């Protein structure tokens, strides 16, 4: 598939870029500095940023080993070299501070009998309230963000935008909606959060 001028291939056990992926990639493409993407999937946002900004240092992570392999191949296919890949459960193996952190979390409320077999489940399964992975991320992300850094986060109306805003505010972040897209069963927001204290 062709997206934002990139040639991407996606294996069956990796999340295929959808509208939420496009929102994150579009709004993060011109960010400068050290970039960290948690849950990179096919690598769309990270590869686009790295290709657009050759002087950037981009680290793309995912818990899914198939996603890491897929993203690595997509970077090679698009001749992008200023990007590194790390298999990690959220920040488990991440070190250092970053100017920008990107995350499109699994946000679908998912009961045990709705889980998908295999690694693809990581991309969708947000737990009973859709916040299982998101809340763990929000607990930790600020430790890895540079003092004047920003967070770009995909948020769904299915898993309580209000809780996310409250969590970010309690950590001293000002948050705004960069863009939103309505769908028949949810609204997808792209949030930008910046530390104010």
PDB file of C-alpha atoms in Angstrom:
ATOM      1  CA  UNK A   1       0.000   0.000   0.000  1.00  0.00           C
ATOM      2  CA  UNK A   2       1.035   3.630  -0.567  1.00  0.00           C
ATOM      3  CA  UNK A   3       0.543   6.140   2.259  1.00  0.00           C
ATOM      4  CA  UNK A   4       2.045   9.637   2.491  1.00  0.00           C
ATOM      5  CA  UNK A   5       4.442   8.700  -0.299  1.00  0.00           C
ATOM      6  CA  UNK A   6       5.668   5.621   1.557  1.00  0.00           C
ATOM      7  CA  UNK A   7       5.470   2.083   0.247  1.00  0.00           C
ATOM      8  CA  UNK A   8       4.272  -0.155   3.092  1.00  0.00           C
ATOM      9  CA  UNK A   9       3.601  -3.859   3.383  1.00  0.00           C
ATOM     10  CA  UNK A  10       1.753  -5.340   6.364  1.00  0.00           C
ATOM     11  CA  UNK A  11       1.669  -8.973   7.463  1.00  0.00           C
ATOM     12  CA  UNK A  12      -1.576 -10.542   8.794  1.00  0.00           C
ATOM     13  CA  UNK A  13      -0.472 -10.361  12.444  1.00  0.00           C
ATOM     14  CA  UNK A  14       0.329  -6.616  12.327  1.00  0.00           C
ATOM     15  CA  UNK A  15      -2.188  -3.758  12.597  1.00  0.00           C
ATOM     16  CA  UNK A  16      -2.918  -2.395   9.141  1.00  0.00           C
ATOM     17  CA  UNK A  17      -2.750   1.428   9.107  1.00  0.00           C
ATOM     18  CA  UNK A  18      -6.236   2.913   9.423  1.00  0.00           C
ATOM     19  CA  UNK A  19      -7.642   6.418  10.003  1.00  0.00           C
ATOM     20  CA  UNK A  20      -6.136   6.632  13.500  1.00  0.00           C
ATOM     21  CA  UNK A  21      -2.686   5.719  12.138  1.00  0.00           C
ATOM     22  CA  UNK A  22      -3.042   8.380   9.442  1.00  0.00           C
ATOM     23  CA  UNK A  23      -3.990  11.060  11.974  1.00  0.00           C
ATOM     24  CA  UNK A  24      -0.904  10.352  14.065  1.00  0.00           C
ATOM     25  CA  UNK A  25       1.411  10.144  11.059  1.00  0.00           C
ATOM     26  CA  UNK A  26       0.104  13.385   9.510  1.00  0.00           C
ATOM     27  CA  UNK A  27       0.427  15.477  12.656  1.00  0.00           C
ATOM     28  CA  UNK A  28       3.796  14.067  13.716  1.00  0.00           C
ATOM     29  CA  UNK A  29       5.522  14.125  10.346  1.00  0.00           C
ATOM     30  CA  UNK A  30       7.295  17.467  10.859  1.00  0.00           C
ATOM     31  CA  UNK A  31       8.316  17.088  14.522  1.00  0.00           C
ATOM     32  CA  UNK A  32      12.033  17.635  15.105  1.00  0.00           C
ATOM     33  CA  UNK A  33      14.575  16.062  17.450  1.00  0.00           C
ATOM     34  CA  UNK A  34      14.541  12.732  19.261  1.00  0.00           C
ATOM     35  CA  UNK A  35      11.270  10.944  18.539  1.00  0.00           C
ATOM     36  CA  UNK A  36       9.869   7.904  20.355  1.00  0.00           C
ATOM     37  CA  UNK A  37       6.887   5.973  19.065  1.00  0.00           C
ATOM     38  CA  UNK A  38       5.325   3.390  21.337  1.00  0.00           C
ATOM     39  CA  UNK A  39       3.339   0.728  19.469  1.00  0.00           C
ATOM     40  CA  UNK A  40       4.638   1.512  15.989  1.00  0.00           C
ATOM     41  CA  UNK A  41       2.818  -1.334  14.193  1.00  0.00           C
ATOM     42  CA  UNK A  42       3.749  -1.130  10.508  1.00  0.00           C
ATOM     43  CA  UNK A  43       6.031   1.812  11.306  1.00  0.00           C
ATOM     44  CA  UNK A  44       4.003   4.419   9.376  1.00  0.00           C
ATOM     45  CA  UNK A  45       4.361   7.418  11.744  1.00  0.00           C
ATOM     46  CA  UNK A  46       7.985   6.744  12.698  1.00  0.00           C
ATOM     47  CA  UNK A  47       9.171   6.063   9.149  1.00  0.00           C
ATOM     48  CA  UNK A  48       7.362   9.121   7.780  1.00  0.00           C
ATOM     49  CA  UNK A  49       8.906  11.355  10.451  1.00  0.00           C
ATOM     50  CA  UNK A  50      12.386   9.912   9.924  1.00  0.00           C
ATOM     51  CA  UNK A  51      12.166  10.258   6.138  1.00  0.00           C
ATOM     52  CA  UNK A  52      10.819  13.826   6.349  1.00  0.00           C
ATOM     53  CA  UNK A  53      13.493  14.871   8.876  1.00  0.00           C
ATOM     54  CA  UNK A  54      16.804  13.109   8.087  1.00  0.00           C
ATOM     55  CA  UNK A  55      18.551  14.753  11.053  1.00  0.00           C
ATOM     56  CA  UNK A  56      16.031  13.311  13.543  1.00  0.00           C
ATOM     57  CA  UNK A  57      16.783  10.304  15.706  1.00  0.00           C
ATOM     58  CA  UNK A  58      13.703   8.072  15.748  1.00  0.00           C
ATOM     59  CA  UNK A  59      13.083   5.077  18.012  1.00  0.00           C
ATOM     60  CA  UNK A  60      10.112   2.862  17.120  1.00  0.00           C
ATOM     61  CA  UNK A  61       8.942   0.245  19.620  1.00  0.00           C
ATOM     62  CA  UNK A  62       6.253  -2.401  19.763  1.00  0.00           C
ATOM     63  CA  UNK A  63       5.420  -5.341  22.016  1.00  0.00           C
ATOM     64  CA  UNK A  64       4.595  -7.430  18.933  1.00  0.00           C
ATOM     65  CA  UNK A  65       7.715  -9.051  17.414  1.00  0.00           C
ATOM     66  CA  UNK A  66       5.934  -9.359  14.058  1.00  0.00           C
ATOM     67  CA  UNK A  67       5.341  -5.592  14.065  1.00  0.00           C
ATOM     68  CA  UNK A  68       9.036  -4.963  14.712  1.00  0.00           C
ATOM     69  CA  UNK A  69      10.004  -7.127  11.749  1.00  0.00           C
ATOM     70  CA  UNK A  70       7.349  -5.500   9.554  1.00  0.00           C
ATOM     71  CA  UNK A  71       8.379  -1.937  10.481  1.00  0.00           C
ATOM     72  CA  UNK A  72      12.066  -2.734   9.967  1.00  0.00           C
ATOM     73  CA  UNK A  73      11.357  -4.060   6.466  1.00  0.00           C
ATOM     74  CA  UNK A  74       9.210  -1.022   5.654  1.00  0.00           C
ATOM     75  CA  UNK A  75      12.021   1.328   6.733  1.00  0.00           C
ATOM     76  CA  UNK A  76      14.457  -0.547   4.484  1.00  0.00           C
ATOM     77  CA  UNK A  77      11.991  -0.502   1.576  1.00  0.00           C
ATOM     78  CA  UNK A  78      11.774   3.291   1.866  1.00  0.00           C
ATOM     79  CA  UNK A  79      15.553   3.771   2.333  1.00  0.00           C
ATOM     80  CA  UNK A  80      15.125   5.271   5.816  1.00  0.00           C
ATOM     81  CA  UNK A  81      18.233   4.892   7.960  1.00  0.00           C
ATOM     82  CA  UNK A  82      17.809   7.335  10.889  1.00  0.00           C
ATOM     83  CA  UNK A  83      15.420   5.016  12.718  1.00  0.00           C
ATOM     84  CA  UNK A  84      15.987   2.264  15.286  1.00  0.00           C
ATOM     85  CA  UNK A  85      13.654  -0.508  16.396  1.00  0.00           C
ATOM     86  CA  UNK A  86      13.187  -1.977  19.856  1.00  0.00           C
ATOM     87  CA  UNK A  87      10.798  -4.706  20.933  1.00  0.00           C
ATOM     88  CA  UNK A  88       9.450  -3.465  24.253  1.00  0.00           C
ATOM     89  CA  UNK A  89       6.310  -3.602  26.368  1.00  0.00           C
ATOM     90  CA  UNK A  90       5.638   0.144  26.612  1.00  0.00           C
ATOM     91  CA  UNK A  91       8.733   1.714  28.255  1.00  0.00           C
ATOM     92  CA  UNK A  92      10.185  -1.514  29.657  1.00  0.00           C
ATOM     93  CA  UNK A  93      13.409  -1.367  27.576  1.00  0.00           C
ATOM     94  CA  UNK A  94      13.406   2.327  26.640  1.00  0.00           C
ATOM     95  CA  UNK A  95      16.175   4.610  27.917  1.00  0.00           C
ATOM     96  CA  UNK A  96      16.743   8.343  27.748  1.00  0.00           C
ATOM     97  CA  UNK A  97      14.590  11.408  27.116  1.00  0.00           C
ATOM     98  CA  UNK A  98      12.759  12.321  23.943  1.00  0.00           C
ATOM     99  CA  UNK A  99      11.541  15.588  22.442  1.00  0.00           C
ATOM    100  CA  UNK A 100       8.314  13.975  21.265  1.00  0.00           C
ATOM    101  CA  UNK A 101       6.493  10.771  22.165  1.00  0.00           C
ATOM    102  CA  UNK A 102       3.825   9.259  19.886  1.00  0.00           C
ATOM    103  CA  UNK A 103       1.280   6.609  20.846  1.00  0.00           C
ATOM    104  CA  UNK A 104      -1.753   5.062  19.190  1.00  0.00           C
ATOM    105  CA  UNK A 105      -2.852   2.696  21.981  1.00  0.00           C
ATOM    106  CA  UNK A 106      -5.153  -0.302  21.808  1.00  0.00           C
ATOM    107  CA  UNK A 107      -8.375   1.413  22.897  1.00  0.00           C
ATOM    108  CA  UNK A 108     -11.240  -0.948  22.124  1.00  0.00           C
ATOM    109  CA  UNK A 109     -13.066  -2.151  25.251  1.00  0.00           C
ATOM    110  CA  UNK A 110     -12.477  -5.908  25.002  1.00  0.00           C
ATOM    111  CA  UNK A 111     -13.896  -8.755  27.066  1.00  0.00           C
ATOM    112  CA  UNK A 112     -12.039 -12.063  27.360  1.00  0.00           C
ATOM    113  CA  UNK A 113     -14.189 -13.739  24.709  1.00  0.00           C
ATOM    114  CA  UNK A 114     -13.599 -10.876  22.241  1.00  0.00           C
ATOM    115  CA  UNK A 115      -9.822 -11.281  22.151  1.00  0.00           C
ATOM    116  CA  UNK A 116      -8.181 -12.125  18.826  1.00  0.00           C
ATOM    117  CA  UNK A 117      -5.804 -15.115  18.746  1.00  0.00           C
ATOM    118  CA  UNK A 118      -2.135 -14.268  18.231  1.00  0.00           C
ATOM    119  CA  UNK A 119      -0.077 -11.094  18.240  1.00  0.00           C
ATOM    120  CA  UNK A 120      -2.651  -8.937  16.440  1.00  0.00           C
ATOM    121  CA  UNK A 121      -4.645  -8.831  19.688  1.00  0.00           C
ATOM    122  CA  UNK A 122      -2.055  -6.386  21.100  1.00  0.00           C
ATOM    123  CA  UNK A 123      -3.248  -3.742  18.621  1.00  0.00           C
ATOM    124  CA  UNK A 124      -6.915  -3.865  19.630  1.00  0.00           C
ATOM    125  CA  UNK A 125      -7.317  -5.204  23.156  1.00  0.00           C
ATOM    126  CA  UNK A 126      -7.795  -2.314  25.556  1.00  0.00           C
ATOM    127  CA  UNK A 127      -9.142  -4.477  28.367  1.00  0.00           C
ATOM    128  CA  UNK A 128     -12.640  -4.272  29.820  1.00  0.00           C
ATOM    129  CA  UNK A 129     -12.768  -0.447  29.793  1.00  0.00           C
ATOM    130  CA  UNK A 130     -10.418   0.164  26.845  1.00  0.00           C
ATOM    131  CA  UNK A 131      -7.832   1.769  29.153  1.00  0.00           C
ATOM    132  CA  UNK A 132      -5.681  -1.166  30.280  1.00  0.00           C
ATOM    133  CA  UNK A 133      -2.622  -0.197  28.203  1.00  0.00           C
ATOM    134  CA  UNK A 134      -3.414   3.524  28.018  1.00  0.00           C
ATOM    135  CA  UNK A 135      -3.385   4.006  31.803  1.00  0.00           C
ATOM    136  CA  UNK A 136      -0.054   2.179  32.139  1.00  0.00           C
ATOM    137  CA  UNK A 137       1.357   4.452  29.443  1.00  0.00           C
ATOM    138  CA  UNK A 138       0.037   7.613  31.116  1.00  0.00           C
ATOM    139  CA  UNK A 139       1.622   6.550  34.415  1.00  0.00           C
ATOM    140  CA  UNK A 140       5.094   6.446  32.870  1.00  0.00           C
ATOM    141  CA  UNK A 141       5.456   8.558  29.739  1.00  0.00           C
ATOM    142  CA  UNK A 142       6.486  11.824  31.408  1.00  0.00           C
ATOM    143  CA  UNK A 143       9.677  10.230  32.780  1.00  0.00           C
ATOM    144  CA  UNK A 144      10.869   9.825  29.187  1.00  0.00           C
ATOM    145  CA  UNK A 145       9.794  13.230  27.874  1.00  0.00           C
ATOM    146  CA  UNK A 146      12.231  16.134  27.664  1.00  0.00           C
ATOM    147  CA  UNK A 147      11.258  19.231  29.728  1.00  0.00           C
ATOM    148  CA  UNK A 148       9.777  21.084  26.743  1.00  0.00           C
ATOM    149  CA  UNK A 149       8.673  17.946  24.932  1.00  0.00           C
ATOM    150  CA  UNK A 150       5.246  17.018  23.609  1.00  0.00           C
ATOM    151  CA  UNK A 151       3.061  13.937  23.575  1.00  0.00           C
ATOM    152  CA  UNK A 152       0.840  13.072  20.601  1.00  0.00           C
ATOM    153  CA  UNK A 153      -1.788  10.544  21.641  1.00  0.00           C
ATOM    154  CA  UNK A 154      -4.688   8.921  19.800  1.00  0.00           C
ATOM    155  CA  UNK A 155      -7.788   8.896  22.003  1.00  0.00           C
ATOM    156  CA  UNK A 156     -11.157   7.274  21.372  1.00  0.00           C
ATOM    157  CA  UNK A 157     -14.516   8.357  22.752  1.00  0.00           C
ATOM    158  CA  UNK A 158     -14.990   4.668  23.620  1.00  0.00           C
ATOM    159  CA  UNK A 159     -12.498   4.785  26.498  1.00  0.00           C
ATOM    160  CA  UNK A 160     -13.210   8.089  28.256  1.00  0.00           C
ATOM    161  CA  UNK A 161     -11.414  11.133  26.921  1.00  0.00           C
ATOM    162  CA  UNK A 162     -12.304  12.836  30.226  1.00  0.00           C
ATOM    163  CA  UNK A 163     -10.129  10.396  32.210  1.00  0.00           C
ATOM    164  CA  UNK A 164      -7.210  10.985  29.856  1.00  0.00           C
ATOM    165  CA  UNK A 165      -7.510  14.769  30.124  1.00  0.00           C
ATOM    166  CA  UNK A 166      -7.717  14.499  33.923  1.00  0.00           C
ATOM    167  CA  UNK A 167      -4.669  12.233  34.096  1.00  0.00           C
ATOM    168  CA  UNK A 168      -2.596  14.576  31.924  1.00  0.00           C
ATOM    169  CA  UNK A 169      -3.732  17.635  33.884  1.00  0.00           C
ATOM    170  CA  UNK A 170      -2.749  15.985  37.173  1.00  0.00           C
ATOM    171  CA  UNK A 171       0.765  15.526  35.789  1.00  0.00           C
ATOM    172  CA  UNK A 172       1.040  19.189  34.839  1.00  0.00           C
ATOM    173  CA  UNK A 173       0.276  18.951  31.139  1.00  0.00           C
ATOM    174  CA  UNK A 174      -1.860  21.272  29.021  1.00  0.00           C
ATOM    175  CA  UNK A 175      -3.788  19.236  26.454  1.00  0.00           C
ATOM    176  CA  UNK A 176      -5.543  20.219  23.249  1.00  0.00           C
ATOM    177  CA  UNK A 177      -7.267  18.358  20.440  1.00  0.00           C
ATOM    178  CA  UNK A 178      -5.341  18.722  17.184  1.00  0.00           C
ATOM    179  CA  UNK A 179      -7.966  16.967  15.095  1.00  0.00           C
ATOM    180  CA  UNK A 180     -10.968  14.698  15.503  1.00  0.00           C
ATOM    181  CA  UNK A 181     -12.687  12.300  13.154  1.00  0.00           C
ATOM    182  CA  UNK A 182     -16.214  11.001  13.780  1.00  0.00           C
ATOM    183  CA  UNK A 183     -17.112   7.420  12.893  1.00  0.00           C
ATOM    184  CA  UNK A 184     -20.443   5.642  13.226  1.00  0.00           C
ATOM    185  CA  UNK A 185     -19.611   4.171  16.661  1.00  0.00           C
ATOM    186  CA  UNK A 186     -16.900   6.482  18.052  1.00  0.00           C
ATOM    187  CA  UNK A 187     -14.974   9.730  17.693  1.00  0.00           C
ATOM    188  CA  UNK A 188     -11.197   9.541  17.306  1.00  0.00           C
ATOM    189  CA  UNK A 189      -9.209  12.475  18.708  1.00  0.00           C
ATOM    190  CA  UNK A 190      -5.558  13.253  18.293  1.00  0.00           C
ATOM    191  CA  UNK A 191      -4.379  14.929  21.524  1.00  0.00           C
ATOM    192  CA  UNK A 192      -1.277  17.047  21.982  1.00  0.00           C
ATOM    193  CA  UNK A 193      -0.020  17.412  25.568  1.00  0.00           C
ATOM    194  CA  UNK A 194       2.756  19.748  26.691  1.00  0.00           C
ATOM    195  CA  UNK A 195       4.206  20.159  30.165  1.00  0.00           C
ATOM    196  CA  UNK A 196       3.292  23.475  31.805  1.00  0.00           C
ATOM    197  CA  UNK A 197       4.793  22.933  35.271  1.00  0.00           C
TER     198      UNK A 197
END
